[in-house]
């Protein structure tokens, strides 16, 4: 029985990986807008200038149309070259594209999915943003000013009455006022 050299297996796995990458790239490319074809793994890295890239994007728009896509080392990039395309995709259909990546650890496990910076755009995000603006906006600051003045006066009078425990008094008032907002 004839045995294969040991380097055949890693070489075959590497070739299979390259073939899978090329096939995946081909099928992903079918879903994207037109644009220049690039190398399988590097994409269009060598076609992108580092100085004044908008000139190259203008060339692409003349050749491929107002919406151009290319691959920047495995990362798909879509360039909108005219106002009409930008308005249509970003303003009229903006909710389709305005989302945040899902951070499982920070967004769901630590914050139970209710921290504003980790919530995906939608109804809950709009409601929480409105409440945040109502609570911390300029109008809310004006409304809480009498309370802040009253608490500051009480804090100063307590520190004057018991100067030895100023640190405990200050911590208590800081904690009390911070919990007022919640």
PDB file of C-alpha atoms in Angstrom:
ATOM      1  CA  UNK A   1       0.000   0.000   0.000  1.00  0.00           C
ATOM      2  CA  UNK A   2       1.305   3.396  -0.937  1.00  0.00           C
ATOM      3  CA  UNK A   3       1.250   6.187   1.705  1.00  0.00           C
ATOM      4  CA  UNK A   4       0.923   9.869   0.946  1.00  0.00           C
ATOM      5  CA  UNK A   5       3.543  12.329   2.166  1.00  0.00           C
ATOM      6  CA  UNK A   6       2.432  14.208   5.275  1.00  0.00           C
ATOM      7  CA  UNK A   7       2.415  17.591   3.556  1.00  0.00           C
ATOM      8  CA  UNK A   8      -0.342  16.554   1.135  1.00  0.00           C
ATOM      9  CA  UNK A   9      -3.080  16.823   3.767  1.00  0.00           C
ATOM     10  CA  UNK A  10      -2.339  20.427   4.837  1.00  0.00           C
ATOM     11  CA  UNK A  11      -1.848  21.414   1.198  1.00  0.00           C
ATOM     12  CA  UNK A  12      -5.202  19.849   0.260  1.00  0.00           C
ATOM     13  CA  UNK A  13      -6.922  21.630   3.172  1.00  0.00           C
ATOM     14  CA  UNK A  14      -5.346  24.933   2.124  1.00  0.00           C
ATOM     15  CA  UNK A  15      -6.488  24.476  -1.471  1.00  0.00           C
ATOM     16  CA  UNK A  16      -9.996  23.572  -0.293  1.00  0.00           C
ATOM     17  CA  UNK A  17     -10.060  26.726   1.840  1.00  0.00           C
ATOM     18  CA  UNK A  18      -8.954  28.856  -1.130  1.00  0.00           C
ATOM     19  CA  UNK A  19     -11.580  27.244  -3.359  1.00  0.00           C
ATOM     20  CA  UNK A  20     -14.298  27.833  -0.740  1.00  0.00           C
ATOM     21  CA  UNK A  21     -13.199  31.479  -0.397  1.00  0.00           C
ATOM     22  CA  UNK A  22     -13.371  32.008  -4.159  1.00  0.00           C
ATOM     23  CA  UNK A  23     -16.835  30.415  -4.392  1.00  0.00           C
ATOM     24  CA  UNK A  24     -18.100  32.413  -1.392  1.00  0.00           C
ATOM     25  CA  UNK A  25     -16.686  35.605  -2.902  1.00  0.00           C
ATOM     26  CA  UNK A  26     -18.438  34.847  -6.203  1.00  0.00           C
ATOM     27  CA  UNK A  27     -21.849  34.345  -4.574  1.00  0.00           C
ATOM     28  CA  UNK A  28     -21.462  37.415  -2.322  1.00  0.00           C
ATOM     29  CA  UNK A  29     -20.522  39.435  -5.389  1.00  0.00           C
ATOM     30  CA  UNK A  30     -23.801  38.480  -7.081  1.00  0.00           C
ATOM     31  CA  UNK A  31     -25.748  40.184  -4.250  1.00  0.00           C
ATOM     32  CA  UNK A  32     -23.731  43.415  -4.421  1.00  0.00           C
ATOM     33  CA  UNK A  33     -24.040  46.405  -6.779  1.00  0.00           C
ATOM     34  CA  UNK A  34     -21.718  46.414  -9.810  1.00  0.00           C
ATOM     35  CA  UNK A  35     -18.081  47.274  -9.374  1.00  0.00           C
ATOM     36  CA  UNK A  36     -14.550  46.273 -10.258  1.00  0.00           C
ATOM     37  CA  UNK A  37     -13.583  42.666  -9.715  1.00  0.00           C
ATOM     38  CA  UNK A  38     -10.648  42.090  -7.446  1.00  0.00           C
ATOM     39  CA  UNK A  39      -8.408  39.319  -6.278  1.00  0.00           C
ATOM     40  CA  UNK A  40     -10.098  36.496  -4.327  1.00  0.00           C
ATOM     41  CA  UNK A  41      -8.567  37.199  -0.902  1.00  0.00           C
ATOM     42  CA  UNK A  42      -7.264  40.743  -1.236  1.00  0.00           C
ATOM     43  CA  UNK A  43     -10.138  42.213  -3.204  1.00  0.00           C
ATOM     44  CA  UNK A  44      -9.529  45.627  -4.737  1.00  0.00           C
ATOM     45  CA  UNK A  45      -6.758  46.682  -2.357  1.00  0.00           C
ATOM     46  CA  UNK A  46      -4.291  47.353  -5.161  1.00  0.00           C
ATOM     47  CA  UNK A  47      -6.829  49.410  -7.140  1.00  0.00           C
ATOM     48  CA  UNK A  48      -7.527  51.848  -4.279  1.00  0.00           C
ATOM     49  CA  UNK A  49      -5.289  54.922  -4.101  1.00  0.00           C
ATOM     50  CA  UNK A  50      -4.320  56.256  -0.694  1.00  0.00           C
ATOM     51  CA  UNK A  51      -4.390  59.868  -1.919  1.00  0.00           C
ATOM     52  CA  UNK A  52      -7.620  61.442  -3.222  1.00  0.00           C
ATOM     53  CA  UNK A  53      -9.701  58.245  -3.474  1.00  0.00           C
ATOM     54  CA  UNK A  54     -12.797  60.208  -4.561  1.00  0.00           C
ATOM     55  CA  UNK A  55     -11.230  60.589  -8.001  1.00  0.00           C
ATOM     56  CA  UNK A  56     -11.102  56.801  -8.362  1.00  0.00           C
ATOM     57  CA  UNK A  57     -14.682  56.549  -7.078  1.00  0.00           C
ATOM     58  CA  UNK A  58     -15.745  59.057  -9.760  1.00  0.00           C
ATOM     59  CA  UNK A  59     -14.070  56.871 -12.400  1.00  0.00           C
ATOM     60  CA  UNK A  60     -15.901  53.837 -11.015  1.00  0.00           C
ATOM     61  CA  UNK A  61     -19.224  55.709 -11.147  1.00  0.00           C
ATOM     62  CA  UNK A  62     -18.717  56.541 -14.831  1.00  0.00           C
ATOM     63  CA  UNK A  63     -17.988  52.910 -15.605  1.00  0.00           C
ATOM     64  CA  UNK A  64     -20.348  51.035 -13.209  1.00  0.00           C
ATOM     65  CA  UNK A  65     -23.088  53.539 -12.344  1.00  0.00           C
ATOM     66  CA  UNK A  66     -23.971  55.719  -9.325  1.00  0.00           C
ATOM     67  CA  UNK A  67     -23.831  52.847  -6.792  1.00  0.00           C
ATOM     68  CA  UNK A  68     -20.509  50.990  -6.838  1.00  0.00           C
ATOM     69  CA  UNK A  69     -19.258  48.177  -4.631  1.00  0.00           C
ATOM     70  CA  UNK A  70     -15.803  46.799  -4.145  1.00  0.00           C
ATOM     71  CA  UNK A  71     -13.953  44.547  -1.767  1.00  0.00           C
ATOM     72  CA  UNK A  72     -11.357  46.056   0.571  1.00  0.00           C
ATOM     73  CA  UNK A  73      -9.417  43.007   1.788  1.00  0.00           C
ATOM     74  CA  UNK A  74     -12.502  40.990   2.637  1.00  0.00           C
ATOM     75  CA  UNK A  75     -14.705  43.920   3.719  1.00  0.00           C
ATOM     76  CA  UNK A  76     -17.442  44.940   1.282  1.00  0.00           C
ATOM     77  CA  UNK A  77     -17.587  48.681   0.619  1.00  0.00           C
ATOM     78  CA  UNK A  78     -20.436  50.462  -1.159  1.00  0.00           C
ATOM     79  CA  UNK A  79     -19.881  53.938  -2.575  1.00  0.00           C
ATOM     80  CA  UNK A  80     -22.801  56.222  -3.422  1.00  0.00           C
ATOM     81  CA  UNK A  81     -21.705  58.660  -6.108  1.00  0.00           C
ATOM     82  CA  UNK A  82     -24.746  60.889  -6.560  1.00  0.00           C
ATOM     83  CA  UNK A  83     -27.296  62.704  -4.442  1.00  0.00           C
ATOM     84  CA  UNK A  84     -30.265  60.734  -5.757  1.00  0.00           C
ATOM     85  CA  UNK A  85     -28.793  57.350  -4.748  1.00  0.00           C
ATOM     86  CA  UNK A  86     -27.652  58.651  -1.387  1.00  0.00           C
ATOM     87  CA  UNK A  87     -31.100  60.115  -0.652  1.00  0.00           C
ATOM     88  CA  UNK A  88     -32.902  56.959  -1.751  1.00  0.00           C
ATOM     89  CA  UNK A  89     -30.730  54.537   0.233  1.00  0.00           C
ATOM     90  CA  UNK A  90     -29.830  56.555   3.329  1.00  0.00           C
ATOM     91  CA  UNK A  91     -32.886  58.722   3.869  1.00  0.00           C
ATOM     92  CA  UNK A  92     -35.874  56.886   2.418  1.00  0.00           C
ATOM     93  CA  UNK A  93     -34.642  53.365   3.231  1.00  0.00           C
ATOM     94  CA  UNK A  94     -32.410  54.343   6.146  1.00  0.00           C
ATOM     95  CA  UNK A  95     -34.045  52.029   8.659  1.00  0.00           C
ATOM     96  CA  UNK A  96     -32.889  49.054   6.582  1.00  0.00           C
ATOM     97  CA  UNK A  97     -29.252  50.054   6.978  1.00  0.00           C
ATOM     98  CA  UNK A  98     -29.060  51.869  10.321  1.00  0.00           C
ATOM     99  CA  UNK A  99     -28.241  49.216  12.861  1.00  0.00           C
ATOM    100  CA  UNK A 100     -25.544  48.510  15.353  1.00  0.00           C
ATOM    101  CA  UNK A 101     -23.592  45.304  15.734  1.00  0.00           C
ATOM    102  CA  UNK A 102     -24.925  42.975  18.392  1.00  0.00           C
ATOM    103  CA  UNK A 103     -22.720  42.955  21.487  1.00  0.00           C
ATOM    104  CA  UNK A 104     -23.977  39.928  23.366  1.00  0.00           C
ATOM    105  CA  UNK A 105     -21.824  40.396  26.484  1.00  0.00           C
ATOM    106  CA  UNK A 106     -22.252  44.144  26.901  1.00  0.00           C
ATOM    107  CA  UNK A 107     -25.699  44.652  25.447  1.00  0.00           C
ATOM    108  CA  UNK A 108     -27.659  41.639  26.580  1.00  0.00           C
ATOM    109  CA  UNK A 109     -25.903  39.991  29.510  1.00  0.00           C
ATOM    110  CA  UNK A 110     -24.647  43.043  31.408  1.00  0.00           C
ATOM    111  CA  UNK A 111     -27.410  45.520  30.529  1.00  0.00           C
ATOM    112  CA  UNK A 112     -30.358  43.160  29.973  1.00  0.00           C
ATOM    113  CA  UNK A 113     -30.796  44.657  26.515  1.00  0.00           C
ATOM    114  CA  UNK A 114     -31.937  48.105  27.726  1.00  0.00           C
ATOM    115  CA  UNK A 115     -28.828  50.290  27.431  1.00  0.00           C
ATOM    116  CA  UNK A 116     -29.457  52.924  24.774  1.00  0.00           C
ATOM    117  CA  UNK A 117     -26.066  52.624  23.083  1.00  0.00           C
ATOM    118  CA  UNK A 118     -26.532  48.877  22.464  1.00  0.00           C
ATOM    119  CA  UNK A 119     -30.182  48.821  21.355  1.00  0.00           C
ATOM    120  CA  UNK A 120     -30.772  48.311  17.623  1.00  0.00           C
ATOM    121  CA  UNK A 121     -32.664  51.057  15.853  1.00  0.00           C
ATOM    122  CA  UNK A 122     -36.392  50.549  16.154  1.00  0.00           C
ATOM    123  CA  UNK A 123     -39.417  51.383  18.311  1.00  0.00           C
ATOM    124  CA  UNK A 124     -37.701  50.693  21.660  1.00  0.00           C
ATOM    125  CA  UNK A 125     -34.696  52.793  20.642  1.00  0.00           C
ATOM    126  CA  UNK A 126     -36.928  55.747  19.666  1.00  0.00           C
ATOM    127  CA  UNK A 127     -38.898  55.561  22.920  1.00  0.00           C
ATOM    128  CA  UNK A 128     -35.758  55.372  25.067  1.00  0.00           C
ATOM    129  CA  UNK A 129     -34.100  58.221  23.164  1.00  0.00           C
ATOM    130  CA  UNK A 130     -37.203  60.394  23.671  1.00  0.00           C
ATOM    131  CA  UNK A 131     -37.218  59.665  27.415  1.00  0.00           C
ATOM    132  CA  UNK A 132     -33.493  60.417  27.622  1.00  0.00           C
ATOM    133  CA  UNK A 133     -33.988  63.788  25.923  1.00  0.00           C
ATOM    134  CA  UNK A 134     -36.905  64.594  28.211  1.00  0.00           C
ATOM    135  CA  UNK A 135     -34.907  63.659  31.315  1.00  0.00           C
ATOM    136  CA  UNK A 136     -31.516  65.160  30.488  1.00  0.00           C
ATOM    137  CA  UNK A 137     -32.360  67.922  28.000  1.00  0.00           C
ATOM    138  CA  UNK A 138     -32.105  71.663  28.591  1.00  0.00           C
ATOM    139  CA  UNK A 139     -35.736  71.950  29.713  1.00  0.00           C
ATOM    140  CA  UNK A 140     -35.270  69.239  32.354  1.00  0.00           C
ATOM    141  CA  UNK A 141     -32.156  71.006  33.672  1.00  0.00           C
ATOM    142  CA  UNK A 142     -34.128  74.231  34.070  1.00  0.00           C
ATOM    143  CA  UNK A 143     -36.877  72.424  35.955  1.00  0.00           C
ATOM    144  CA  UNK A 144     -34.441  70.775  38.370  1.00  0.00           C
ATOM    145  CA  UNK A 145     -32.509  73.970  39.153  1.00  0.00           C
ATOM    146  CA  UNK A 146     -34.597  74.914  42.256  1.00  0.00           C
ATOM    147  CA  UNK A 147     -34.090  71.404  43.647  1.00  0.00           C
ATOM    148  CA  UNK A 148     -30.345  71.613  42.991  1.00  0.00           C
ATOM    149  CA  UNK A 149     -30.118  74.987  44.752  1.00  0.00           C
ATOM    150  CA  UNK A 150     -32.123  73.729  47.744  1.00  0.00           C
ATOM    151  CA  UNK A 151     -29.964  70.597  48.064  1.00  0.00           C
ATOM    152  CA  UNK A 152     -26.724  72.600  47.677  1.00  0.00           C
ATOM    153  CA  UNK A 153     -27.847  74.966  50.464  1.00  0.00           C
ATOM    154  CA  UNK A 154     -28.710  72.018  52.714  1.00  0.00           C
ATOM    155  CA  UNK A 155     -25.332  70.378  51.929  1.00  0.00           C
ATOM    156  CA  UNK A 156     -23.357  73.499  52.839  1.00  0.00           C
ATOM    157  CA  UNK A 157     -25.308  74.016  56.053  1.00  0.00           C
ATOM    158  CA  UNK A 158     -24.705  70.391  57.129  1.00  0.00           C
ATOM    159  CA  UNK A 159     -20.979  70.642  56.393  1.00  0.00           C
ATOM    160  CA  UNK A 160     -20.799  73.890  58.403  1.00  0.00           C
ATOM    161  CA  UNK A 161     -22.707  72.222  61.256  1.00  0.00           C
ATOM    162  CA  UNK A 162     -20.455  69.119  61.325  1.00  0.00           C
ATOM    163  CA  UNK A 163     -17.141  69.874  59.558  1.00  0.00           C
ATOM    164  CA  UNK A 164     -15.454  66.701  60.898  1.00  0.00           C
ATOM    165  CA  UNK A 165     -17.716  64.431  58.823  1.00  0.00           C
ATOM    166  CA  UNK A 166     -17.634  66.454  55.606  1.00  0.00           C
ATOM    167  CA  UNK A 167     -16.633  63.448  53.511  1.00  0.00           C
ATOM    168  CA  UNK A 168     -19.546  61.280  54.706  1.00  0.00           C
ATOM    169  CA  UNK A 169     -22.012  64.142  54.194  1.00  0.00           C
ATOM    170  CA  UNK A 170     -20.683  64.834  50.714  1.00  0.00           C
ATOM    171  CA  UNK A 171     -20.926  61.155  49.703  1.00  0.00           C
ATOM    172  CA  UNK A 172     -24.473  60.906  51.031  1.00  0.00           C
ATOM    173  CA  UNK A 173     -25.617  63.955  49.066  1.00  0.00           C
ATOM    174  CA  UNK A 174     -23.845  62.818  45.902  1.00  0.00           C
ATOM    175  CA  UNK A 175     -25.526  59.427  46.127  1.00  0.00           C
ATOM    176  CA  UNK A 176     -28.907  60.909  47.003  1.00  0.00           C
ATOM    177  CA  UNK A 177     -28.879  63.359  44.110  1.00  0.00           C
ATOM    178  CA  UNK A 178     -27.665  60.770  41.597  1.00  0.00           C
ATOM    179  CA  UNK A 179     -30.469  58.374  42.563  1.00  0.00           C
ATOM    180  CA  UNK A 180     -32.965  61.227  42.100  1.00  0.00           C
ATOM    181  CA  UNK A 181     -32.530  60.817  38.333  1.00  0.00           C
ATOM    182  CA  UNK A 182     -33.440  57.127  38.459  1.00  0.00           C
TER     183      UNK A 182
END
